[in-house]
CSV table of C-alpha atoms and ligand atoms in Angstrom, one decimal:
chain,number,residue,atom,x,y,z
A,275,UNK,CA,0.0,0.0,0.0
A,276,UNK,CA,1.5,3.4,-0.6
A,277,UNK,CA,0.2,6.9,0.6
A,278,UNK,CA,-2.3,7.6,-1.7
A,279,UNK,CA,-3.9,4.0,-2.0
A,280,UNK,CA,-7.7,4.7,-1.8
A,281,UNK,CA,-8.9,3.1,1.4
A,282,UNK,CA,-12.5,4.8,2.2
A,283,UNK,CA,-15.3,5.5,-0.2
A,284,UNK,CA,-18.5,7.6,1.1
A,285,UNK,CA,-21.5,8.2,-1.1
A,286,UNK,CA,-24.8,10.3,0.3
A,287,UNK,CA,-27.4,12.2,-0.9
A,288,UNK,CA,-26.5,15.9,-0.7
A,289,UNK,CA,-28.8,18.7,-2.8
A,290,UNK,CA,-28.2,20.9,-5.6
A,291,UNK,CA,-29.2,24.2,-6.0
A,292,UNK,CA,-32.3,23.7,-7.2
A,293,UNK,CA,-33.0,22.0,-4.0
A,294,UNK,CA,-33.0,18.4,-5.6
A,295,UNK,CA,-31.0,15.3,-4.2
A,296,UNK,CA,-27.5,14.9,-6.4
A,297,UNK,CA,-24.6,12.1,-5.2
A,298,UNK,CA,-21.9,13.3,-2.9
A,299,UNK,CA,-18.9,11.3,-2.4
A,300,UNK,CA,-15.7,11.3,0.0
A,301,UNK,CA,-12.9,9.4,-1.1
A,302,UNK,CA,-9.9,9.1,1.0
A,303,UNK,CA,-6.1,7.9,1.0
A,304,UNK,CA,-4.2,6.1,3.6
A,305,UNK,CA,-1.8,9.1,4.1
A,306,UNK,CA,-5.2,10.8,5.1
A,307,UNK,CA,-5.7,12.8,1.4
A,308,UNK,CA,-9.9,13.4,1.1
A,309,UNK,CA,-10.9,14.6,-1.9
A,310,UNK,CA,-15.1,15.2,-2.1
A,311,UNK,CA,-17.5,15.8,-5.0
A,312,UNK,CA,-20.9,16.6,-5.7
A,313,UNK,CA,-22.2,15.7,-8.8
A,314,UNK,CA,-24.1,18.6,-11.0
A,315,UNK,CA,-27.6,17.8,-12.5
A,316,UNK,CA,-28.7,19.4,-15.9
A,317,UNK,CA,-32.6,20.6,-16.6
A,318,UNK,CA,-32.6,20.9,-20.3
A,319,UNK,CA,-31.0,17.2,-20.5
A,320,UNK,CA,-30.3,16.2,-24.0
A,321,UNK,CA,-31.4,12.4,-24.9
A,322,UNK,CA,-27.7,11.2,-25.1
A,323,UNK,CA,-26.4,12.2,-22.1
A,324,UNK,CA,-24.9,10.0,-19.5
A,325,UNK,CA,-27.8,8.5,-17.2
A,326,UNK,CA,-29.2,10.5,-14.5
A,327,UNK,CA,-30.1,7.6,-11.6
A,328,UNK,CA,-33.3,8.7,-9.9
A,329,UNK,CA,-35.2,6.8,-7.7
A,330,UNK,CA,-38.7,7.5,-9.0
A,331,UNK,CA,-41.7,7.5,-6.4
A,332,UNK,CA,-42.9,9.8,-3.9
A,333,UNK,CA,-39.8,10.8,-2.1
A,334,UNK,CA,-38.3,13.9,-3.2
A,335,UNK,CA,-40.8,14.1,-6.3
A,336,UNK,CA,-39.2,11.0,-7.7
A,337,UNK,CA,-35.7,13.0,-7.4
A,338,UNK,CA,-34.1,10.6,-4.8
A,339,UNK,CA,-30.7,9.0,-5.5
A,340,UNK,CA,-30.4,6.6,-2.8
A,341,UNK,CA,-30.0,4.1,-5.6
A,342,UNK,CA,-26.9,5.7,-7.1
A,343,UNK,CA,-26.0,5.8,-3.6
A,344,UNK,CA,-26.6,2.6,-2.8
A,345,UNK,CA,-24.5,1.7,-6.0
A,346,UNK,CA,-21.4,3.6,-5.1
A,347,UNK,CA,-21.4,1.9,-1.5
A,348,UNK,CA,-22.4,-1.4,-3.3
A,349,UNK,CA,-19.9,-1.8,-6.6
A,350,UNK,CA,-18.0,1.2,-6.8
A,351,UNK,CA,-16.9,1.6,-3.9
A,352,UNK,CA,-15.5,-2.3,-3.7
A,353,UNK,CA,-13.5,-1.5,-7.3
A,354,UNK,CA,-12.1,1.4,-6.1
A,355,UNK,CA,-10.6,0.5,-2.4
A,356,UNK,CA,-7.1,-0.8,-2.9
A,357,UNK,CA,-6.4,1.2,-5.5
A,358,UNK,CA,-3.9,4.2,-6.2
A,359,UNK,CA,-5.6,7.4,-6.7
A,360,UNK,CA,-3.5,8.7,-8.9
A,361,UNK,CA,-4.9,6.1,-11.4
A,362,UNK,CA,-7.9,7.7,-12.1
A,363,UNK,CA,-8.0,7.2,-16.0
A,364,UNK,CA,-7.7,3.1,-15.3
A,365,UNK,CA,-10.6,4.0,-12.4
A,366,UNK,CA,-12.8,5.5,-14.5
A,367,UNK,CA,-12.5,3.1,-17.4
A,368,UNK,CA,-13.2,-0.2,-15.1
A,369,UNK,CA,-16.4,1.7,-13.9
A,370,UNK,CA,-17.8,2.0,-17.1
A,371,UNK,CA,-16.3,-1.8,-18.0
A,372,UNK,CA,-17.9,-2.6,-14.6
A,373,UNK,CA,-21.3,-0.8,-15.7
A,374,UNK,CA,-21.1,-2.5,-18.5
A,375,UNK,CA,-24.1,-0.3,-20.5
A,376,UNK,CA,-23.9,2.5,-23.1
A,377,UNK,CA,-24.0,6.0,-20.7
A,378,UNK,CA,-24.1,4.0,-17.5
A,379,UNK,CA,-27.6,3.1,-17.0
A,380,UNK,CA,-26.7,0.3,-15.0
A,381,UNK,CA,-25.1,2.2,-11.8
A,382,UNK,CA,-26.1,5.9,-13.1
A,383,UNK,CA,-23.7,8.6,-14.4
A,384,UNK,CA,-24.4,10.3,-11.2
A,385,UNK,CA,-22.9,7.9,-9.2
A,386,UNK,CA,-20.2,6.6,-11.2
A,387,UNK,CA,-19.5,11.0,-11.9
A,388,UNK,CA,-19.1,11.6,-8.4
A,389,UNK,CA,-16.9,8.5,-7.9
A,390,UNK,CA,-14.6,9.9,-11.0
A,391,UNK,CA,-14.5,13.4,-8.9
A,392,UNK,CA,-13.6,12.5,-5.8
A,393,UNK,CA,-10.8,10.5,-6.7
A,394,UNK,CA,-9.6,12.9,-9.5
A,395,UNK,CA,-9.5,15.6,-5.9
A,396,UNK,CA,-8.4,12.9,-4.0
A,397,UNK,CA,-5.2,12.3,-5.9
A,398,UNK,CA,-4.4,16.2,-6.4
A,399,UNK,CA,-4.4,16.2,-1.9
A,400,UNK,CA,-2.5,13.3,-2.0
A,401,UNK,CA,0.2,15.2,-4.0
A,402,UNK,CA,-0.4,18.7,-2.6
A,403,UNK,CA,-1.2,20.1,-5.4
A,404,UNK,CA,-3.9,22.1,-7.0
A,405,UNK,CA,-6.0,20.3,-8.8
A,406,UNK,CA,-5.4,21.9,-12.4
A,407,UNK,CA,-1.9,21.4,-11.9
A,408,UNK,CA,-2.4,17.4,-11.8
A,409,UNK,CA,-4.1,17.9,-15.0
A,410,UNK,CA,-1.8,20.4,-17.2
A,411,UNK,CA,-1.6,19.3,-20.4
A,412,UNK,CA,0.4,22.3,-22.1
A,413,UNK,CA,3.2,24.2,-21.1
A,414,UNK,CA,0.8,26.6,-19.2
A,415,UNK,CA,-2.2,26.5,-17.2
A,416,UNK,CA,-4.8,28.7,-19.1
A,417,UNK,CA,-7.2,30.7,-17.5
A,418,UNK,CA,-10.3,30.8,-19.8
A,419,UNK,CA,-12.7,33.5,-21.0
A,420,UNK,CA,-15.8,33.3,-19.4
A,421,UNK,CA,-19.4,33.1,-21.1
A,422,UNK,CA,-21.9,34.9,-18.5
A,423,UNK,CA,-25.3,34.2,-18.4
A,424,UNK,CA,-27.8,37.7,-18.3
A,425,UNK,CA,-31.1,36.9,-19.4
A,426,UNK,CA,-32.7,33.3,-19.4
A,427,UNK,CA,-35.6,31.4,-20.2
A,428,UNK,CA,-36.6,28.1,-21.5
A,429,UNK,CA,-35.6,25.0,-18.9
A,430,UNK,CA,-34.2,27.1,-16.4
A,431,UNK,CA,-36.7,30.0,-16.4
A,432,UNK,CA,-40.3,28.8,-16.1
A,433,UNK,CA,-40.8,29.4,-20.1
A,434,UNK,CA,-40.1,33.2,-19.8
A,435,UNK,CA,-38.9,33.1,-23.3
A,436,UNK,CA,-37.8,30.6,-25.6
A,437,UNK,CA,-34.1,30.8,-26.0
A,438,UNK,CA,-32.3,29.9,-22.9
A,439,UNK,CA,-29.5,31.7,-22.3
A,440,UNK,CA,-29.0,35.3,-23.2
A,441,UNK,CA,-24.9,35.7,-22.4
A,442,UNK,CA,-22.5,38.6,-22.6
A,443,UNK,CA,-18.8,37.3,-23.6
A,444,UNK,CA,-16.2,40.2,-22.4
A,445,UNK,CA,-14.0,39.6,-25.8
A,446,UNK,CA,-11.8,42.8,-25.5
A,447,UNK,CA,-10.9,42.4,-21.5
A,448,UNK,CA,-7.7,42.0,-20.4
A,449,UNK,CA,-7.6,39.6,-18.0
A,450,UNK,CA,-10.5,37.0,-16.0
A,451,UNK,CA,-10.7,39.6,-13.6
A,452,UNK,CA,-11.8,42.7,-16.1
A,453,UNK,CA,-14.1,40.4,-17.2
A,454,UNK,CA,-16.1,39.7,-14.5
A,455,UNK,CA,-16.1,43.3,-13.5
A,456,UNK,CA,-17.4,44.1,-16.8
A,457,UNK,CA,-20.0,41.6,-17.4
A,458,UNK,CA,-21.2,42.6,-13.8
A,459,UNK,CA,-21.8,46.0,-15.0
A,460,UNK,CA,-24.0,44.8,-18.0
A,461,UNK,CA,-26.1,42.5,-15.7
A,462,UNK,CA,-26.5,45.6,-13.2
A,463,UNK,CA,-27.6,47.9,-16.9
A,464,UNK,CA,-30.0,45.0,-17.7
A,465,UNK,CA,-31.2,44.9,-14.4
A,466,UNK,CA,-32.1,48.3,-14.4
A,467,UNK,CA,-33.8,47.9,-17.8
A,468,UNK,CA,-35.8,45.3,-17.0
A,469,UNK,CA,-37.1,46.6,-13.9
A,470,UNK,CA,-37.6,50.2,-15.9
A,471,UNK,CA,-40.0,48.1,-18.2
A,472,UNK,CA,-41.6,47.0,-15.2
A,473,UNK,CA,-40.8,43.9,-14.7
A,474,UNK,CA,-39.2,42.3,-11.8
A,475,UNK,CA,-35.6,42.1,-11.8
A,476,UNK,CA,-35.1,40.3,-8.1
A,477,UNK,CA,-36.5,37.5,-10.2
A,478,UNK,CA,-33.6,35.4,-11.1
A,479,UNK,CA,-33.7,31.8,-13.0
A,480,UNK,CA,-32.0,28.9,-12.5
A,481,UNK,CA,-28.1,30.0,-13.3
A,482,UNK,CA,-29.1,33.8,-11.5
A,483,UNK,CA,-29.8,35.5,-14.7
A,484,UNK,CA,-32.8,37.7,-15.2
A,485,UNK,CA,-35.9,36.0,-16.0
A,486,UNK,CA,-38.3,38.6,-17.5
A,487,UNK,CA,-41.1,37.9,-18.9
A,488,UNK,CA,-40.5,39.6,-22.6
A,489,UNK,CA,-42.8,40.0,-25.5
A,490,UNK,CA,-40.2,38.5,-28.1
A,491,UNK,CA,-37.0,36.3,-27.9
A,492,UNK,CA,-35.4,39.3,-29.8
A,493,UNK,CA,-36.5,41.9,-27.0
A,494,UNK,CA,-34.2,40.0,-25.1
A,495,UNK,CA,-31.3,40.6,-27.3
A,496,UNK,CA,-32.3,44.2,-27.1
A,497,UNK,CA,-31.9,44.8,-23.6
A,498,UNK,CA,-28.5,42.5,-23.7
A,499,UNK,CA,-27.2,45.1,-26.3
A,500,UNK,CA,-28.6,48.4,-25.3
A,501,UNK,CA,-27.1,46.9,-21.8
A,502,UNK,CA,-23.6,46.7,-22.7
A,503,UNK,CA,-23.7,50.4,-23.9
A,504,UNK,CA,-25.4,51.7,-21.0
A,505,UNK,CA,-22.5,50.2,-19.3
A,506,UNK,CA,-20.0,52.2,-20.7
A,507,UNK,CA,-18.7,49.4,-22.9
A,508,UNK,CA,-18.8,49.0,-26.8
A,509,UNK,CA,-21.0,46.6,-28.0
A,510,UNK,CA,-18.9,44.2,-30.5
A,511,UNK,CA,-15.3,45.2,-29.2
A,512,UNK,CA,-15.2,44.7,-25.9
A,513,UNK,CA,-18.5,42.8,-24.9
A,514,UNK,CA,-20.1,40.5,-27.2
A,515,UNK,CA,-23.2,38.2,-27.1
A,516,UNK,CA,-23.6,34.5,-27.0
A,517,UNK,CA,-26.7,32.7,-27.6
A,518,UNK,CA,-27.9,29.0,-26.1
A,519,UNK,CA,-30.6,28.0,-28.0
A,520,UNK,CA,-31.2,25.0,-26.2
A,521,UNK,CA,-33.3,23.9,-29.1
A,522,UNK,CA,-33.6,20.5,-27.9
A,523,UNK,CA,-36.5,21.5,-25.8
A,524,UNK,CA,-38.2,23.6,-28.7
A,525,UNK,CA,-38.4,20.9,-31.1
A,526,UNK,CA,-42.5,19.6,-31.9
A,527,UNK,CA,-42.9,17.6,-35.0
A,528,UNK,CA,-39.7,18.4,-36.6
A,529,UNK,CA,-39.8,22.4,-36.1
A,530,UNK,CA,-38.7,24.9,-33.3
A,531,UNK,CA,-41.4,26.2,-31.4
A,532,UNK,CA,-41.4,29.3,-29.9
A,533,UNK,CA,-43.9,30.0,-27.5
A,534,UNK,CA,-43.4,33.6,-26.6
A,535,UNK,CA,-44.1,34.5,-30.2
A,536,UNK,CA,-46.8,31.5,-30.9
A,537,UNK,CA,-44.9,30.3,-34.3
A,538,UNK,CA,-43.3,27.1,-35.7
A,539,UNK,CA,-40.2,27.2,-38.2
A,540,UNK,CA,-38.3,24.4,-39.7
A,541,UNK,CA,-34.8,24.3,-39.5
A,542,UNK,CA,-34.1,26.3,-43.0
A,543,UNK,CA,-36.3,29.2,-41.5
A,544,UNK,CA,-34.9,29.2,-38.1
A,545,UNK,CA,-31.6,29.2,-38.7
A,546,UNK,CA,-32.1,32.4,-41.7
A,547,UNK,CA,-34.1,34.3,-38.7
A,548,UNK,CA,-30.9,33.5,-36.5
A,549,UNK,CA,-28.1,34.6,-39.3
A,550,UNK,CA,-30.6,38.1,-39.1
A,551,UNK,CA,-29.9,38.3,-35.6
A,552,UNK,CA,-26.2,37.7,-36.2
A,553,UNK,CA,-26.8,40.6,-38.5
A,554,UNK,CA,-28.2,43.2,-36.3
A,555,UNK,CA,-26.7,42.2,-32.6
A,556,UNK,CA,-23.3,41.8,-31.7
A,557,UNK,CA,-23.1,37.9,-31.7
A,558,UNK,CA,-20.3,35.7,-32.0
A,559,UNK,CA,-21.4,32.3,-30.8
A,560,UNK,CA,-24.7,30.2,-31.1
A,561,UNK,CA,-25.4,27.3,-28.9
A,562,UNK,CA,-27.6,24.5,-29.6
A,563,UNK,CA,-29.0,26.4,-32.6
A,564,UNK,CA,-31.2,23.1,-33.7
A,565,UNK,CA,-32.4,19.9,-32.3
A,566,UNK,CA,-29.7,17.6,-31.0
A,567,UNK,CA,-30.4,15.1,-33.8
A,568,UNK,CA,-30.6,16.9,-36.7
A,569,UNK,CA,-27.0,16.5,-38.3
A,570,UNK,CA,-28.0,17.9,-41.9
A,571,UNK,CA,-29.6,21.2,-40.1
A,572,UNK,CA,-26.4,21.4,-38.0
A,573,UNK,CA,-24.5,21.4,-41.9
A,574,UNK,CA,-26.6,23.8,-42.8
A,575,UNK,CA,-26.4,26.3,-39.8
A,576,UNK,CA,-22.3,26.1,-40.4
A,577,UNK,CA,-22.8,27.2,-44.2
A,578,UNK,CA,-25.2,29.9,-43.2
A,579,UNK,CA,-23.5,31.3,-39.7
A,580,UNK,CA,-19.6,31.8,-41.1
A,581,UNK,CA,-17.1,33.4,-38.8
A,582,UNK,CA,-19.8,32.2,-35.5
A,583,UNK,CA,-18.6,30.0,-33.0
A,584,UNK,CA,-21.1,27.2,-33.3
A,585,UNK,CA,-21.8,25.1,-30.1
A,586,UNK,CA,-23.0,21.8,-29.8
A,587,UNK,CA,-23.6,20.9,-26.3
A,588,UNK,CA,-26.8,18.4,-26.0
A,589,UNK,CA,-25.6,17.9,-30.0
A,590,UNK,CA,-22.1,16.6,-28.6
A,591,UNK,CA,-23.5,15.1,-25.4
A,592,UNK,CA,-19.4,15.3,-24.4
A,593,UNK,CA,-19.2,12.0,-26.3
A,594,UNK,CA,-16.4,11.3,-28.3
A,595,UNK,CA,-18.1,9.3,-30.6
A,596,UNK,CA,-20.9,12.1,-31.5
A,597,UNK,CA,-18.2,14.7,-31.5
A,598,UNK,CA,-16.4,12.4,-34.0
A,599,UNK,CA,-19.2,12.7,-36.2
A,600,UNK,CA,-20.0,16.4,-36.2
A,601,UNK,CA,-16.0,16.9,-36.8
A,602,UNK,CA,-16.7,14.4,-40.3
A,603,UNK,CA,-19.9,16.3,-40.8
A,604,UNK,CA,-18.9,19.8,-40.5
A,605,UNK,CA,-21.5,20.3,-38.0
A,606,UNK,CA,-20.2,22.9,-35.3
A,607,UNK,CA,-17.0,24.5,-35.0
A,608,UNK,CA,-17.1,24.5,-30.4
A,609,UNK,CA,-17.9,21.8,-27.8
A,610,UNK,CA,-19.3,22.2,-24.7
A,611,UNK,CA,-17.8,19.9,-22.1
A,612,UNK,CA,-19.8,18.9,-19.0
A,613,UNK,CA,-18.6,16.5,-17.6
A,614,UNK,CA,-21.8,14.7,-16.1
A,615,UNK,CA,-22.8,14.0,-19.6
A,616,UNK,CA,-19.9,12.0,-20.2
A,617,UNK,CA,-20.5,10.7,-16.8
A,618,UNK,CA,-16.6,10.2,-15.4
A,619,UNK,CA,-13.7,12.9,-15.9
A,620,UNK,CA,-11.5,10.7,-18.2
A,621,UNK,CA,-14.1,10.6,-20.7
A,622,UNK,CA,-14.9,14.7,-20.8
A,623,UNK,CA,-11.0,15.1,-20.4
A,624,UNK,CA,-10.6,12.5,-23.9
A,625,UNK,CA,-13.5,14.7,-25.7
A,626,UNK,CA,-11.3,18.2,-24.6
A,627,UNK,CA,-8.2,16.2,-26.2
A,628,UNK,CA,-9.7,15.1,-29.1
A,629,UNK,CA,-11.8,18.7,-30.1
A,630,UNK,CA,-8.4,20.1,-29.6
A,631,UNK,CA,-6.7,18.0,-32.0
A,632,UNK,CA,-9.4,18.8,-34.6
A,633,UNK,CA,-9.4,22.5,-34.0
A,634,UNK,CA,-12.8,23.4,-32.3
A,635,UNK,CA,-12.7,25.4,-29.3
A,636,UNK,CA,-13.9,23.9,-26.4
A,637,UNK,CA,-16.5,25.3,-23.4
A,638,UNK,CA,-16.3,24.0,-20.2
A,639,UNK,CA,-19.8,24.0,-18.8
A,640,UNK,CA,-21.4,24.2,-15.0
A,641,UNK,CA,-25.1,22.6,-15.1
A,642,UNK,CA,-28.3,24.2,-14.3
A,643,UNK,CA,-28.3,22.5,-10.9
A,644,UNK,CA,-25.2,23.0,-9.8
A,645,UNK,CA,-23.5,23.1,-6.4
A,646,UNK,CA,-20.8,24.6,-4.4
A,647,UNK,CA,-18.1,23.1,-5.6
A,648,UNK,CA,-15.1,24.5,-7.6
A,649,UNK,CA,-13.8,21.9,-9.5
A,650,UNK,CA,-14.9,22.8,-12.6
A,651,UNK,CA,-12.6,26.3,-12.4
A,652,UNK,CA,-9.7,24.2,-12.2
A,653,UNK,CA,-10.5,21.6,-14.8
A,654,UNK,CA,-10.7,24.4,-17.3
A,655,UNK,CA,-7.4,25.7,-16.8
A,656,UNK,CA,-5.9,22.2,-16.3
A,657,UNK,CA,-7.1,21.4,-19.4
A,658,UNK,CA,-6.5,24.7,-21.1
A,659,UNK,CA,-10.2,25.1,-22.7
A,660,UNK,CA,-10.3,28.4,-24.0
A,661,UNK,CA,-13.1,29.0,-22.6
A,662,UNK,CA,-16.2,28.6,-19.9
A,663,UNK,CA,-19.9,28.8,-19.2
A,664,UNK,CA,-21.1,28.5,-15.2
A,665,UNK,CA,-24.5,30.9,-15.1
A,666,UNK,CA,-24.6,34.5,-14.2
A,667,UNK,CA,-22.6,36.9,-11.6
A,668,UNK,CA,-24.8,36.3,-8.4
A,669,UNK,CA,-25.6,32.5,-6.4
A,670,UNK,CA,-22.8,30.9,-4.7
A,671,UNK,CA,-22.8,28.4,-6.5
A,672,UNK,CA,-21.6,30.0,-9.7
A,673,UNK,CA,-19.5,32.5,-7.6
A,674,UNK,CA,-17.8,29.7,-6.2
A,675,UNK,CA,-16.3,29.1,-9.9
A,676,UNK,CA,-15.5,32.8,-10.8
A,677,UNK,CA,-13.7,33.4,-7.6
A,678,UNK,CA,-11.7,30.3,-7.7
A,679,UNK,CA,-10.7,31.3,-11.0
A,680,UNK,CA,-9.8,35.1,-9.9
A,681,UNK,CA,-8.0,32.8,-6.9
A,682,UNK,CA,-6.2,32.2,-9.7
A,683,UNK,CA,-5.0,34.6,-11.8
A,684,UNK,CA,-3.9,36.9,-8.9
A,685,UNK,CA,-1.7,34.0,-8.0
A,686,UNK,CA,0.1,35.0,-10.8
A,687,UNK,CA,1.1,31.3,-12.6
A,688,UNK,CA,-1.5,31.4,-15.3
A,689,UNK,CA,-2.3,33.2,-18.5
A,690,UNK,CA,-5.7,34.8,-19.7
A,691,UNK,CA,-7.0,33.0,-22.8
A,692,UNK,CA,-8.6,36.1,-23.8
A,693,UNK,CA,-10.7,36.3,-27.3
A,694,UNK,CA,-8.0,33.5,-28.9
A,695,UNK,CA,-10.2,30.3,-27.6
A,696,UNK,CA,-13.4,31.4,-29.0
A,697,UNK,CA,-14.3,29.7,-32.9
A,698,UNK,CA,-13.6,30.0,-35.4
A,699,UNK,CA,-10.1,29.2,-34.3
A,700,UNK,CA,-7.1,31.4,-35.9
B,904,PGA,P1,-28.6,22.4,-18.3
B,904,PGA,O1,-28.3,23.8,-19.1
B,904,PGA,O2,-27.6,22.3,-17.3
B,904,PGA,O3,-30.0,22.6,-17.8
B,904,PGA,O4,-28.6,21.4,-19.4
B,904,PGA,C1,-27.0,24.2,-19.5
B,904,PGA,C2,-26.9,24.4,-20.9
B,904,PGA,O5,-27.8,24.0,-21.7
B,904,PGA,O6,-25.9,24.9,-21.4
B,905,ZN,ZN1,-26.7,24.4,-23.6
């Protein structure tokens, strides 16, 4: 046995920020190393995510995960004990051996996520080192630019509008910490916009962006833009927009619905109304722009959005094998990486690798139900994505990100991506 042999594994039933039950789990070495996880939980799911064990029934709404629980204590937790924790990528591989079906759906991604985490922390105590700096792949840990959530809707925001996620990108700052200072100021602008509308800005959604009731998706975009300049900043240069379309959850009979302006469009017609918006707003990056199945609408969207970053997140699923496809197809130029879709943090970490080897940029990505934790900041500078998406400025548990990440950069080892990780690539 040496000092970081893994000789404890804990599993409960903690809660995420929307108040529902998600897997914790404490993994520990014999030289005493702990390293502890929550794992996040998504609302707008796409269909090819890792499984999300729930126990069904009565309890918690059917949210309970004593089973995933019960699964870490019961299989994982066996596999793991003995074991070194700095062999995380042979961990994580006999899971899913051990699991033995497509996106876990055996144990649940939830547990066998959590599992992945903990020992991926536990290894970094063991060695007394930050956790990015156990997973540096480049000469330089990279601190990314951050995608900031201001207005939302969909999933996360009671149906306030259709588009989920409204986001300001501060493309011409300087360094992490400009950028937070300056995408504060536009949420504050918006804030005051909204409420000068009368609606209710104390409202916030899901990831602690506004959730106004508007009267068009493209109001929204409005008071994002007229935002940025209210904020002393110019509107292109040194803030930009981004877009999650989520479209996954707008898809009936083949087109996107939106709601807020009762209509239907096919994919053609969607995506031409979109390439208007890139037109009039200052937008340089569309997530989700159609439904995660439809490849040849994807192909389309590419021809028709040039010089956009296009993001497939529930498109991707952070599966190599789908991202393998869209890089033969053309489909999207940006992945978003969340690691509970891939379900342990060798397979997200081999779908960072192999998007950078191809050339699209790559988004590390919080989940709607998130938690306190602050892993995530660390795995995108470890892994040197260019860039990252965790909500809005205000809720802990997206601060907790943004201030590890400003921990960060005044510690003075790491570099500020800046505009360079956003697609197209240079
Ligand atoms: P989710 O939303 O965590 O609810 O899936 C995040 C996103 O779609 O980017
Ligand atoms: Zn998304």
């Amino acid at each position: 046995m040496t000092a970081d042999s893994i000789v404890r594994v804990l599993a409960w039933e903690a809660l995420d920020s929307r108040g529902r039950p998600t897997v914790a789990c404490r993994v520990e070495t014999a030289g005493g190393a702990v390293g502890r996880a929550i794992a996040p939980s998504g609302a707008s799911r796409g269909a090819h995510e890792a499984v999300e064990r729930r126990d069904g029934g009565t309890r918690y709404g059917g949210y309970g995960v004593r089973g995933a629980v019960a699964a870490v204590q019961g299989e994982l937790a066996p596999l793991v004990v003995g074991r070194r924790a700095a062999d995380r990528v042979a961990i994580d591989d006999d899971i899913e051996a051990l699991d033995g079906e497509p996106g876990f759906a055996r144990l649940g991604g939830n547990a066998a996520l959590a599992v992945s985490l903990a020992v991926t922390l536990a290894h970094a105590a063991a060695e007394r080192e930050p956790l990015w700096r156990t997973l540096d792949d480049g000469p330089r840990p990279l601190i990314p630019m951050p995608m900031v959530n201001i207005l939302s809707g969909g999933a996360h925001a009671g149906g306030a509008i259709d588009l989920q996620d409204f986001l300001a990108v501060p493309v011409g700052a300087s360094s992490f910490a400009e950028a937070i200072e300056w995408v504060s100021r536009v949420r504050a602008a918006c804030a005051a916009a909204v409420d000068a509308a009368g609606g209710w800005s104390a409202l916030v959604a899901d990831e602690g962006g506004l959730s106004a009731r508007l009267d068009s998706n493209e109001d929204a975009l409005r008071i994002l833009t007229s935002g940025i300049e209210d904020a002393g900043l110019v509107p292109g240069e040194q803030l930009a927009v981004a877009i999650d379309v989520a479209a996954s959850q707008l898809v009936e009979d083949g087109r996107i619905r939106l709601a807020t302006e009762s209509m239907g469009l096919d994919s053609a017609a969607w995506v031409a109304r979109v390439a208007e918006w890139v037109g009039r707003y200052p937008i340089v990056s569309v997530e989700d722009v159609l439904g995660e199945d439809d490849w040849d609408g994807w192909a389309v969207a590419a021809r028709a959005l040039p010089g956009i970053q296009l993001v497939g997140d529930d498109l991707f699923a952070t599966d190599a094998g789908r991202l393998a496809r869209g890089i033969r197809e053309g489909a999207a130029n940006a992945v978003l990486v969340k690691v509970n879709q891939a379900g342990s943090v060798t397979r997200a970490e081999r779908v960072v690798r192999a998007a950078r080897a191809a050339g699209l940029a790559q988004i590390v990505s919080a989940r709607s139900g998130d938690t306190e934790d602050d892993w995530l900041a660390d795995l995108a500078v470890g892994w040197r994505a260019g860039q990252i998406k965790v909500g809005s400025t205000m809720r802990s548990e997206r601060t907790a990100k943004w201030n590890r990440l400003l921990e960060l950069e005044a510690s003075g080892e790491t570099a500020f991506a800046g505009r360079r990780g956003i697609a197209p690539l240079g």
